[in-house]
Short mmCIF file of C-alpha atoms in Angstrom, two decimals:
data_model
loop_
_atom_site.label_atom_id
_atom_site.label_comp_id
_atom_site.label_asym_id
_atom_site.label_seq_id
_atom_site.Cartn_x
_atom_site.Cartn_y
_atom_site.Cartn_z
CA MET A 1 84.71 143.72 106.88
CA ASN A 2 84.42 146.66 109.27
CA GLY A 3 87.26 149.10 109.91
CA VAL A 4 88.33 147.65 113.25
CA VAL A 5 88.52 144.11 111.85
CA PHE A 6 90.44 145.34 108.82
CA VAL A 7 93.01 147.09 111.03
CA LEU A 8 93.46 143.98 113.19
CA VAL A 9 93.92 141.76 110.14
CA PHE A 10 96.39 144.22 108.64
CA LEU A 11 98.40 144.38 111.87
CA ASN A 12 98.43 140.60 112.14
CA LEU A 13 99.75 140.37 108.60
CA LEU A 14 102.50 142.92 109.25
CA LEU A 15 103.53 141.28 112.51
CA GLY A 16 103.45 137.84 110.93
CA LEU A 17 105.54 138.91 107.96
CA GLY A 18 108.04 140.54 110.28
CA MET A 19 108.35 137.37 112.32
CA ALA A 20 108.79 135.30 109.18
CA GLU A 21 111.50 137.59 107.88
CA GLY A 22 113.34 137.52 111.21
CA ALA A 23 112.95 133.80 111.62
CA GLU A 24 115.62 132.78 109.15
CA GLU A 25 118.41 132.44 111.71
CA ARG A 26 116.36 130.79 114.47
CA VAL A 27 116.41 127.12 115.40
CA HIS A 28 113.66 125.57 117.51
CA HIS A 29 115.04 122.84 119.74
CA ALA A 30 113.06 119.76 120.75
CA THR A 31 111.39 120.01 124.15
CA LYS A 32 110.24 116.40 124.64
CA ALA A 33 113.51 114.63 123.82
CA GLY A 34 114.65 112.70 126.86
CA THR A 35 111.14 112.46 128.32
CA TRP A 36 108.57 111.51 125.67
CA TYR A 37 111.19 109.86 123.46
CA PRO A 38 114.94 109.12 123.65
CA ASP A 39 117.33 112.05 123.30
CA ASP A 40 120.20 109.80 122.23
CA PRO A 41 120.15 109.73 118.38
CA ASN A 42 121.19 106.09 118.11
CA LEU A 43 118.66 104.91 120.68
CA LEU A 44 115.95 107.05 119.08
CA ALA A 45 116.72 105.65 115.63
CA SER A 46 116.64 102.05 116.87
CA THR A 47 113.40 102.71 118.78
CA LEU A 48 111.72 104.09 115.67
CA ASP A 49 113.08 101.29 113.48
CA GLN A 50 111.65 98.72 115.87
CA LEU A 51 108.25 100.43 115.91
CA LEU A 52 108.23 100.62 112.11
CA GLU A 53 109.30 97.00 111.72
CA GLN A 54 106.56 95.78 114.06
CA ALA A 55 103.85 97.87 112.39
CA PRO A 56 101.54 95.93 110.06
CA ALA A 57 102.28 96.10 106.35
CA MET A 58 99.51 97.88 104.49
CA ALA A 59 98.47 96.95 100.97
CA GLN A 60 98.09 99.79 98.48
CA GLU A 61 94.54 100.82 97.66
CA ALA A 62 93.37 100.33 94.09
CA GLY A 63 92.97 103.41 91.94
CA LYS A 64 93.86 105.13 88.68
CA GLY A 65 97.44 105.90 87.76
CA ILE A 66 100.26 105.82 90.30
CA ILE A 67 99.00 105.40 93.85
CA ARG A 68 100.66 107.85 96.21
CA THR A 69 100.03 108.72 99.84
CA ARG A 70 98.81 112.32 100.02
CA ALA A 71 98.05 112.57 103.73
CA ILE A 72 98.26 110.64 106.99
CA LEU A 73 96.48 111.06 110.32
CA VAL A 74 98.67 110.22 113.33
CA PRO A 75 98.65 110.58 117.14
CA HIS A 76 101.21 112.64 119.03
CA ALA A 77 101.56 111.20 122.54
CA ALA A 78 104.79 109.80 123.99
CA TYR A 79 106.09 106.95 121.85
CA ALA A 80 105.58 104.48 124.71
CA TYR A 81 101.83 105.11 124.37
CA SER A 82 101.05 106.05 120.78
CA GLY A 83 104.26 105.06 118.98
CA ARG A 84 102.87 101.79 117.61
CA VAL A 85 99.85 103.54 116.10
CA ALA A 86 101.90 106.39 114.64
CA ALA A 87 104.43 103.97 113.13
CA ALA A 88 101.61 102.12 111.38
CA ALA A 89 100.82 105.28 109.38
CA PHE A 90 104.47 106.07 108.61
CA LYS A 91 105.54 102.55 107.62
CA GLY A 92 104.23 102.80 104.07
CA LEU A 93 106.26 105.99 103.49
CA LYS A 94 109.69 104.39 103.96
CA GLY A 95 112.03 105.80 101.32
CA HIS A 96 109.37 107.97 99.66
CA PHE A 97 110.40 111.42 98.45
CA TYR A 98 108.41 114.60 98.96
CA LYS A 99 109.63 118.15 98.53
CA ARG A 100 107.47 119.49 101.34
CA VAL A 101 105.69 118.20 104.43
CA VAL A 102 102.78 120.25 105.80
CA VAL A 103 101.88 119.40 109.40
CA LEU A 104 98.48 120.44 110.73
CA ALA A 105 98.40 120.16 114.51
CA PRO A 106 96.40 121.45 117.49
CA ALA A 107 97.69 124.09 119.90
CA HIS A 108 97.85 123.00 123.54
CA THR A 109 99.62 125.91 125.22
CA ARG A 110 97.94 128.99 123.73
CA SER A 111 94.42 129.91 122.63
CA PHE A 112 93.87 131.79 119.37
CA SER A 113 91.25 131.86 116.62
CA THR A 114 93.38 131.56 113.48
CA LEU A 115 96.01 129.31 111.97
CA SER A 116 99.52 129.99 113.25
CA VAL A 117 102.94 129.48 111.70
CA PRO A 118 106.16 129.63 113.74
CA GLY A 119 108.71 132.40 114.12
CA TYR A 120 111.77 130.28 113.37
CA SER A 121 113.27 128.73 110.25
CA ARG A 122 114.54 125.33 111.44
CA GLU A 123 113.46 122.51 113.73
CA GLU A 124 116.01 120.40 115.55
CA THR A 125 115.50 116.88 116.90
CA PRO A 126 118.13 114.38 118.10
CA LEU A 127 118.19 113.10 114.49
CA GLY A 128 119.25 116.48 113.06
CA GLU A 129 117.88 119.75 111.72
CA ILE A 130 114.88 120.23 109.45
CA ARG A 131 114.58 123.35 107.32
CA LEU A 132 111.22 125.09 107.11
CA ASP A 133 109.70 126.06 103.76
CA MET A 134 109.98 129.81 104.34
CA GLU A 135 108.59 130.73 100.93
CA ALA A 136 105.39 128.77 101.59
CA LEU A 137 105.25 130.14 105.15
CA ARG A 138 105.37 133.73 103.93
CA GLY A 139 102.74 132.96 101.32
CA LEU A 140 100.41 131.62 104.01
CA LEU A 141 100.78 134.82 106.01
CA GLU A 142 99.12 136.69 103.17
CA HIS A 143 95.83 135.04 104.19
CA PRO A 144 93.87 136.98 106.84
CA ILE A 145 93.15 133.77 108.76
CA VAL A 146 96.87 133.01 109.23
CA GLN A 147 99.20 134.72 111.69
CA SER A 148 102.30 133.92 113.72
CA VAL A 149 101.54 133.32 117.39
CA ALA A 150 105.22 132.67 117.98
CA ASP A 151 105.10 131.57 121.62
CA ALA A 152 102.38 129.01 120.84
CA HIS A 153 105.00 126.95 118.98
CA GLU A 154 107.79 127.04 121.57
CA GLN A 155 106.54 124.23 123.88
CA GLU A 156 104.09 122.55 121.49
CA HIS A 157 104.49 118.77 121.27
CA SER A 158 101.86 118.06 118.59
CA VAL A 159 104.31 118.94 115.80
CA GLU A 160 107.48 117.77 117.53
CA MET A 161 106.31 114.18 118.03
CA VAL A 162 105.89 113.51 114.29
CA LEU A 163 109.27 114.95 113.26
CA PRO A 164 111.60 112.04 114.20
CA LEU A 165 109.25 109.63 112.39
CA LEU A 166 109.39 111.81 109.28
CA GLN A 167 113.19 111.96 109.51
CA ARG A 168 113.43 108.19 109.85
CA THR A 169 111.09 107.30 106.98
CA LEU A 170 111.12 109.89 104.18
CA ALA A 171 113.94 110.24 101.69
CA PRO A 172 116.02 113.35 102.51
CA GLY A 173 115.48 116.68 100.82
CA TRP A 174 112.06 117.73 102.13
CA LYS A 175 111.19 120.98 103.87
CA LEU A 176 108.70 121.42 106.69
CA LEU A 177 105.72 123.73 107.11
CA PRO A 178 104.20 123.35 110.61
CA ILE A 179 100.77 124.92 111.11
CA LEU A 180 98.90 125.09 114.42
CA VAL A 181 95.11 125.12 114.19
CA GLY A 182 93.34 127.37 116.68
CA ASP A 183 89.66 127.49 117.59
CA LEU A 184 88.10 128.55 114.31
CA GLY A 185 84.53 128.62 115.58
CA ASP A 186 81.87 127.46 113.17
CA GLY A 187 82.22 125.55 109.93
CA ALA A 188 82.92 128.66 107.87
CA GLY A 189 86.14 129.36 109.77
CA TYR A 190 87.49 125.87 109.15
CA GLN A 191 86.53 126.02 105.49
CA GLN A 192 88.35 129.35 105.09
CA ALA A 193 91.42 127.89 106.82
CA ALA A 194 91.37 124.83 104.57
CA GLU A 195 91.26 127.01 101.47
CA SER A 196 94.35 128.89 102.63
CA VAL A 197 96.24 125.58 102.77
CA ARG A 198 94.80 123.92 99.67
CA SER A 199 97.17 125.43 97.10
CA LEU A 200 100.17 123.95 98.96
CA LEU A 201 99.01 120.37 98.51
CA ASP A 202 100.60 119.50 95.19
CA GLU A 203 101.79 116.05 94.10
CA GLU A 204 105.12 116.53 95.89
CA THR A 205 103.67 117.51 99.26
CA LEU A 206 102.76 115.18 102.12
CA LEU A 207 100.08 116.37 104.54
CA VAL A 208 100.53 115.08 108.11
CA VAL A 209 97.56 115.65 110.41
CA SER A 210 98.57 115.31 114.06
CA GLY A 211 95.93 114.72 116.72
CA ASP A 212 94.63 112.43 119.45
CA PHE A 213 91.00 111.44 119.90
CA THR A 214 88.86 110.98 123.02
CA HIS A 215 90.49 112.12 126.27
CA TYR A 216 88.40 110.22 128.81
CA GLY A 217 88.37 110.50 132.61
CA GLU A 218 87.95 112.86 135.51
CA ALA A 219 91.21 114.64 134.74
CA PHE A 220 89.82 115.57 131.31
CA HIS A 221 86.37 116.48 132.70
CA TYR A 222 84.81 114.03 130.27
CA GLN A 223 83.04 110.93 131.56
CA PRO A 224 79.90 110.40 129.46
CA PHE A 225 79.61 106.75 130.62
CA PRO A 226 81.46 106.47 133.99
CA ASN A 227 79.52 103.49 135.35
CA ASP A 228 79.44 101.51 132.14
CA GLN A 229 81.32 98.20 132.33
CA GLN A 230 81.98 98.36 128.58
CA VAL A 231 84.03 101.56 128.57
CA ALA A 232 86.52 100.21 126.02
CA GLU A 233 83.80 99.38 123.51
CA ARG A 234 81.90 102.59 124.18
CA LEU A 235 85.09 104.59 123.56
CA ARG A 236 85.69 102.74 120.31
CA GLN A 237 82.15 103.47 119.14
CA LEU A 238 82.48 107.13 120.12
CA ASP A 239 85.82 107.53 118.31
CA MET A 240 84.94 105.50 115.23
CA LYS A 241 81.83 107.50 114.46
CA GLY A 242 83.94 110.65 114.46
CA VAL A 243 86.58 108.98 112.30
CA GLU A 244 83.88 107.99 109.80
CA TRP A 245 82.95 111.64 109.28
CA ILE A 246 86.61 112.49 108.68
CA LEU A 247 87.38 109.62 106.30
CA SER A 248 84.30 110.38 104.25
CA GLY A 249 85.29 114.02 103.88
CA ASN A 250 82.23 115.36 105.72
CA PRO A 251 83.30 118.30 107.92
CA ALA A 252 79.69 119.36 108.60
CA GLY A 253 78.91 115.91 109.98
CA TRP A 254 82.07 115.92 112.10
CA LEU A 255 81.25 119.37 113.52
CA THR A 256 77.67 118.35 114.36
CA TYR A 257 78.89 115.13 115.99
CA LYS A 258 81.45 116.99 118.08
CA ASN A 259 78.85 119.50 119.30
CA LYS A 260 76.38 116.69 120.08
CA THR A 261 78.76 114.40 121.99
CA GLY A 262 81.24 116.91 123.39
CA ILE A 263 84.00 114.51 122.32
CA THR A 264 87.31 115.72 123.76
CA ALA A 265 89.53 115.18 120.71
CA CYS A 266 92.42 117.58 120.23
CA ALA A 267 92.46 116.22 116.66
CA PHE A 268 89.20 118.05 115.97
CA GLY A 269 90.58 121.27 114.46
CA PRO A 270 93.23 119.72 112.21
CA THR A 271 90.85 116.97 111.05
CA MET A 272 88.17 119.54 110.22
CA LEU A 273 90.63 121.00 107.72
CA LEU A 274 91.50 117.51 106.52
CA ALA A 275 87.83 116.68 105.92
CA HIS A 276 87.54 119.83 103.77
CA LEU A 277 90.69 118.94 101.81
CA ILE A 278 89.92 115.32 100.94
CA GLY A 279 89.20 115.11 97.21
CA LYS A 280 86.96 112.77 95.26
CA GLU A 281 90.00 110.94 93.91
CA THR A 282 91.28 110.20 97.42
CA THR A 283 90.97 106.77 99.04
CA SER A 284 90.73 106.94 102.84
CA THR A 285 91.83 104.00 104.99
CA LEU A 286 91.74 103.46 108.76
CA ILE A 287 95.00 101.70 109.64
CA GLN A 288 95.05 101.24 113.41
CA TYR A 289 93.20 102.26 116.59
CA GLU A 290 94.28 101.89 120.23
CA THR A 291 93.63 103.51 123.60
CA SER A 292 96.02 104.12 126.47
CA GLY A 293 93.35 102.59 128.70
CA SER A 294 93.64 99.28 126.89
CA GLN A 295 97.42 99.38 127.33
CA SER A 296 97.26 100.08 131.07
CA GLN A 297 94.00 98.18 131.69
CA ASP A 298 92.78 101.31 133.50
CA PHE A 299 90.00 103.25 131.81
CA SER A 300 89.68 105.83 134.54
CA HIS A 301 92.15 107.79 132.41
CA SER A 302 92.38 107.03 128.69
CA VAL A 303 93.39 108.73 125.44
CA SER A 304 92.49 107.32 122.01
CA TYR A 305 94.96 107.06 119.13
CA VAL A 306 94.08 106.75 115.43
CA ALA A 307 96.21 106.16 112.32
CA ALA A 308 94.76 106.65 108.85
CA ARG A 309 96.03 107.42 105.37
CA PHE A 310 94.68 109.14 102.29
CA GLN A 311 95.87 108.05 98.85
CA GLY A 312 95.32 108.82 95.22
CA TYR A 313 97.03 109.59 91.94
CA LYS A 314 95.75 113.15 91.97
CA PRO A 315 96.67 115.53 94.78
CA LEU A 316 94.03 116.56 97.33
CA ARG A 317 93.33 119.58 95.17
CA GLU A 318 92.18 119.05 91.59
CA VAL A 319 94.90 119.20 88.94
CA GLY A 320 94.09 119.61 85.28
CA LYS A 321 95.02 116.62 83.11
CA LYS A 322 97.44 117.52 80.33
CA GLY A 323 98.30 115.62 77.20
CA PRO A 324 101.59 113.91 76.31
CA VAL A 325 104.61 115.88 75.20
CA VAL A 326 105.03 114.21 71.82
CA ALA A 327 103.08 112.04 69.44
CA ASN A 328 104.00 108.39 68.91
CA GLY A 329 106.65 109.42 66.41
CA GLY A 330 108.94 110.48 69.24
CA LEU A 331 111.63 113.13 69.47
CA PRO A 332 114.54 113.63 67.05
CA GLU A 333 117.82 112.09 68.23
CA LYS A 334 119.44 115.50 68.67
CA GLU A 335 116.71 116.46 71.14
CA MET A 336 117.09 113.17 73.03
CA HIS A 337 120.82 113.94 73.20
CA LEU A 338 119.98 117.38 74.58
CA LEU A 339 117.85 115.80 77.32
CA HIS A 340 120.77 113.49 78.13
CA GLN A 341 123.07 116.52 78.46
CA MET A 342 120.56 118.16 80.81
CA ALA A 343 120.44 115.00 82.95
CA ARG A 344 124.26 114.96 83.11
CA ARG A 345 124.30 118.62 84.17
CA ALA A 346 121.77 117.91 86.91
CA LEU A 347 123.86 114.97 88.15
CA SER A 348 127.01 117.09 88.27
CA LEU A 349 125.33 119.87 90.27
CA ALA A 350 123.51 117.49 92.61
CA THR A 351 126.61 115.49 93.54
CA SER A 352 128.91 118.50 93.92
CA ARG A 353 126.66 121.15 95.45
CA GLY A 354 123.64 119.22 96.73
CA PRO A 355 120.10 118.68 95.38
CA THR A 356 118.79 122.04 96.57
CA GLU A 357 121.25 123.78 94.23
CA VAL A 358 119.76 122.14 91.13
CA SER A 359 117.31 124.38 89.28
CA SER A 360 115.42 122.91 86.33
CA GLU A 361 114.66 126.44 85.13
CA ALA A 362 118.33 127.43 85.18
CA ILE A 363 119.34 124.27 83.32
CA ALA A 364 116.57 124.85 80.76
CA GLU A 365 117.87 128.36 80.17
CA GLU A 366 121.47 127.14 79.96
CA PHE A 367 120.60 124.65 77.21
CA ALA A 368 118.11 126.90 75.36
CA ILE A 369 115.45 124.17 75.26
CA PRO A 370 112.85 123.96 72.48
CA GLU A 371 109.28 124.87 73.37
CA ARG A 372 108.07 121.27 73.18
CA PHE A 373 110.21 120.45 76.24
CA ARG A 374 107.76 122.55 78.26
CA LYS A 375 104.93 120.12 77.60
CA PRO A 376 104.30 117.32 80.12
CA ALA A 377 105.71 113.84 79.70
CA GLY A 378 106.22 110.62 81.60
CA VAL A 379 109.98 110.25 82.19
CA PHE A 380 112.37 107.78 83.80
CA VAL A 381 116.08 108.32 84.38
CA THR A 382 118.17 105.17 84.91
CA LEU A 383 121.77 105.05 86.14
CA LYS A 384 124.02 102.01 85.67
CA LYS A 385 127.54 101.35 86.89
CA ARG A 386 129.42 98.64 84.98
CA ASP A 387 126.07 97.21 83.80
CA ASP A 388 124.68 97.09 87.36
CA LEU A 389 121.68 99.22 88.28
CA ARG A 390 122.72 102.25 90.38
CA GLY A 391 119.41 104.13 90.50
CA CYS A 392 116.13 104.44 88.63
CA ILE A 393 113.27 106.83 89.38
CA GLY A 394 110.60 108.44 87.23
CA PHE A 395 107.02 109.44 86.54
CA ILE A 396 104.80 107.08 84.54
CA GLU A 397 102.16 109.74 83.95
CA PRO A 398 102.80 113.14 82.27
CA ILE A 399 102.54 115.20 85.46
CA LYS A 400 105.43 117.61 84.82
CA PRO A 401 107.03 119.41 81.86
CA LEU A 402 109.57 117.23 80.06
CA TYR A 403 112.63 119.34 80.95
CA GLN A 404 111.62 119.46 84.63
CA ALA A 405 110.87 115.73 84.78
CA VAL A 406 114.29 114.88 83.30
CA VAL A 407 116.23 117.16 85.67
CA GLU A 408 114.32 116.14 88.80
CA ASN A 409 114.43 112.42 88.07
CA ALA A 410 118.15 112.56 87.32
CA VAL A 411 118.65 114.01 90.80
CA ASN A 412 116.19 111.55 92.35
CA ALA A 413 117.83 108.53 90.67
CA ALA A 414 121.24 109.60 91.98
CA LEU A 415 120.33 110.64 95.51
CA ARG A 416 116.84 109.40 96.41
CA ASP A 417 116.51 105.82 95.21
CA PHE A 418 116.30 104.24 98.67
CA ARG A 419 117.58 100.91 97.30
CA PHE A 420 121.06 102.36 96.87
CA PRO A 421 123.39 104.75 98.72
CA PRO A 422 123.56 108.26 97.19
CA VAL A 423 125.81 108.57 94.15
CA LYS A 424 129.12 110.33 94.88
CA LYS A 425 130.69 112.83 92.50
CA GLY A 426 133.66 110.52 92.03
CA GLU A 427 131.36 107.81 90.64
CA LEU A 428 129.97 109.89 87.78
CA ALA A 429 132.73 108.96 85.33
CA ASP A 430 131.75 105.29 85.66
CA LEU A 431 128.03 105.81 85.13
CA GLU A 432 125.86 105.16 82.11
CA VAL A 433 122.88 107.54 81.99
CA GLU A 434 119.63 106.54 80.30
CA VAL A 435 116.71 108.90 79.69
CA SER A 436 113.37 107.30 78.78
CA ILE A 437 110.30 109.22 77.60
CA LEU A 438 107.05 107.31 78.01
CA SER A 439 103.87 107.30 75.99
CA PRO A 440 100.58 107.60 77.90
CA THR A 441 99.51 104.32 79.50
CA GLU A 442 96.57 102.47 77.95
CA PRO A 443 94.46 99.81 79.73
CA VAL A 444 94.25 96.44 77.96
CA PRO A 445 91.72 93.65 78.55
CA SER A 446 94.33 90.94 79.11
CA TYR A 447 98.03 90.33 79.69
CA THR A 448 98.09 88.61 76.30
CA ALA A 449 98.36 92.07 74.69
CA PHE A 450 101.78 92.54 76.29
CA GLU A 451 104.71 92.08 73.90
CA VAL A 452 108.20 91.64 75.36
CA GLY A 453 110.60 94.29 74.09
CA ARG A 454 107.84 96.50 72.74
CA HIS A 455 105.73 97.41 75.76
CA GLY A 456 106.26 98.67 79.24
CA ILE A 457 103.68 97.22 81.58
CA VAL A 458 101.80 98.23 84.73
CA MET A 459 100.07 95.54 86.79
CA LYS A 460 97.46 96.22 89.50
CA LYS A 461 95.78 93.73 91.78
CA GLY A 462 94.33 93.81 95.26
CA GLY A 463 95.44 97.37 95.84
CA ARG A 464 99.06 96.63 94.85
CA SER A 465 100.84 97.73 91.69
CA ALA A 466 104.21 97.47 89.92
CA VAL A 467 105.76 98.61 86.66
CA PHE A 468 108.53 97.53 84.27
CA LEU A 469 109.99 99.66 81.49
CA PRO A 470 110.05 97.97 78.04
CA GLU A 471 113.78 97.21 78.17
CA VAL A 472 113.68 95.34 81.50
CA ALA A 473 112.44 92.02 80.11
CA VAL A 474 114.91 92.18 77.19
CA GLU A 475 117.90 92.93 79.43
CA GLN A 476 116.97 90.04 81.76
CA GLY A 477 116.18 87.63 78.93
CA TRP A 478 112.68 86.95 80.30
CA SER A 479 109.76 85.49 78.39
CA ARG A 480 106.34 87.08 78.73
CA GLU A 481 105.37 84.66 81.50
CA GLN A 482 108.64 85.22 83.37
CA THR A 483 108.19 88.99 83.09
CA LEU A 484 104.68 88.74 84.52
CA GLU A 485 105.89 86.55 87.38
CA GLN A 486 108.63 89.04 88.23
CA LEU A 487 106.16 91.91 87.97
CA ALA A 488 103.77 90.19 90.38
CA MET A 489 106.57 89.59 92.89
CA LYS A 490 107.70 93.22 92.56
CA ALA A 491 104.16 94.19 93.58
CA GLY A 492 104.46 91.96 96.64
CA LEU A 493 102.16 89.26 95.25
CA ALA A 494 102.51 85.55 94.54
CA PRO A 495 104.38 84.73 91.29
CA ASP A 496 101.18 83.49 89.59
CA ALA A 497 98.99 86.39 90.76
CA TRP A 498 98.96 87.83 87.23
CA ARG A 499 96.87 84.98 85.88
CA GLU A 500 93.51 86.01 87.38
CA ASN A 501 91.73 89.25 88.36
CA ALA A 502 94.69 91.50 87.60
CA GLU A 503 94.50 94.76 85.62
CA PHE A 504 97.12 95.76 83.06
CA GLU A 505 98.19 98.96 81.31
CA LEU A 506 100.74 99.16 78.51
CA PHE A 507 103.00 101.93 77.26
CA THR A 508 105.99 102.42 75.00
CA SER A 509 109.17 104.39 75.58
CA GLN A 510 111.82 106.24 73.62
CA LYS A 511 115.20 106.03 75.31
CA TYR A 512 118.64 107.55 74.90
CA THR A 513 121.62 105.86 76.59
CA ALA A 514 125.20 107.10 76.76
CA PRO A 515 128.08 107.24 79.25
CA TYR A 516 128.12 110.21 81.62
CA GLN A 517 131.39 111.46 80.11
CA ARG A 518 130.19 111.46 76.53
#
């Protein structure tokens, strides 16, 4: 790096950090509300709900472990044009919880040759405010390829158009990190940009890639087949070949194709990063494709819209697999009691101060946890109120330290189980709190290995999956066959779907149950 370049990079870093530090009191207000989508919150909510309801239901893709959506590709035009396609990508996220949402989007109002993060700390839409992840934003600014081109974000719609859909689908509690992708030149620039983002994509982060595909017509100065009577089909072929390069994780192929065809896709920059970030454990699925030309029956002016999703148990970056927290012998009762106390403490803080005020590290220090609590474990926390389920959320796989999994899932069970309204502080005295630690799951050749009361069970078939803890069948008084029928229906399958071509995994659990006030 020569001296001039070094000075420019250093100045960009200083300016960017200054903007980030001064951004903490700034709110960015929506600029397209009232034109591209309703500015009335009730009308906007009902519009989005209708789009989501009409979107096709998507089966989960088969894979190892718990299937989770890691990324989606969505369009960003006015909802009257691209809303149906965008909703198709968001529908499968209804009620899902992520701690962070990273949005990669193109810049339409300013030209620059880096990534850019905004100079404000909150976004506001008619549905409310969204806090930015300022810690992650400042960390990004340490990369030479990232700066803050503040005015590029002020009128940019590519981020704004995905925000109400995120607000209407995801469970509350997430923070936003919007990133505009400039013209990064050759493949090396996009690869460097992708590496700056990669460390953010953990198992609790959703990546949203915002972009439209072919802009066709005289107004866009792109008419590669103006006299062709099959414009609709030619556009589909043009777009789908580009989408294939993205879904297969081949950025070099996508770059070559773009240079060869001149395809006018504002999605190009963000999807170049996406193609670099897709991991081997990720399943890519095209969900829906439409053009504005097909909607208006006028292909003299047409924009293409694509929805896709990217799923997998592992995050887009590789995560080392760790062993279980304890051997089959389990934990001593006094340590299970300690975990129960930690769950109660988390519930008290979450319902009185809010989930952002709950720190697993602070609770661990408060209770002076043993070292083994820092090893990973599968954990569920279940809340009951007068014997009725009030919330139940957990991790089947050992993806987090035991103490952290207990604290986080206590909060999630109380506030983020979308089947129930959030638990109020006044309800705590009536709750029974159950902490379950799971053994690693083991595949079995047949459902006949499943023993009611002894095993928890995971069923997978046709891209769908469901799980029951060991105590579920006992509490309901189900036989093995009844349990399997209920499990199949929980997965969205026919009651007898377990009989053929289904895969099963078994596990055991150690649980501790006591009233909240114990």
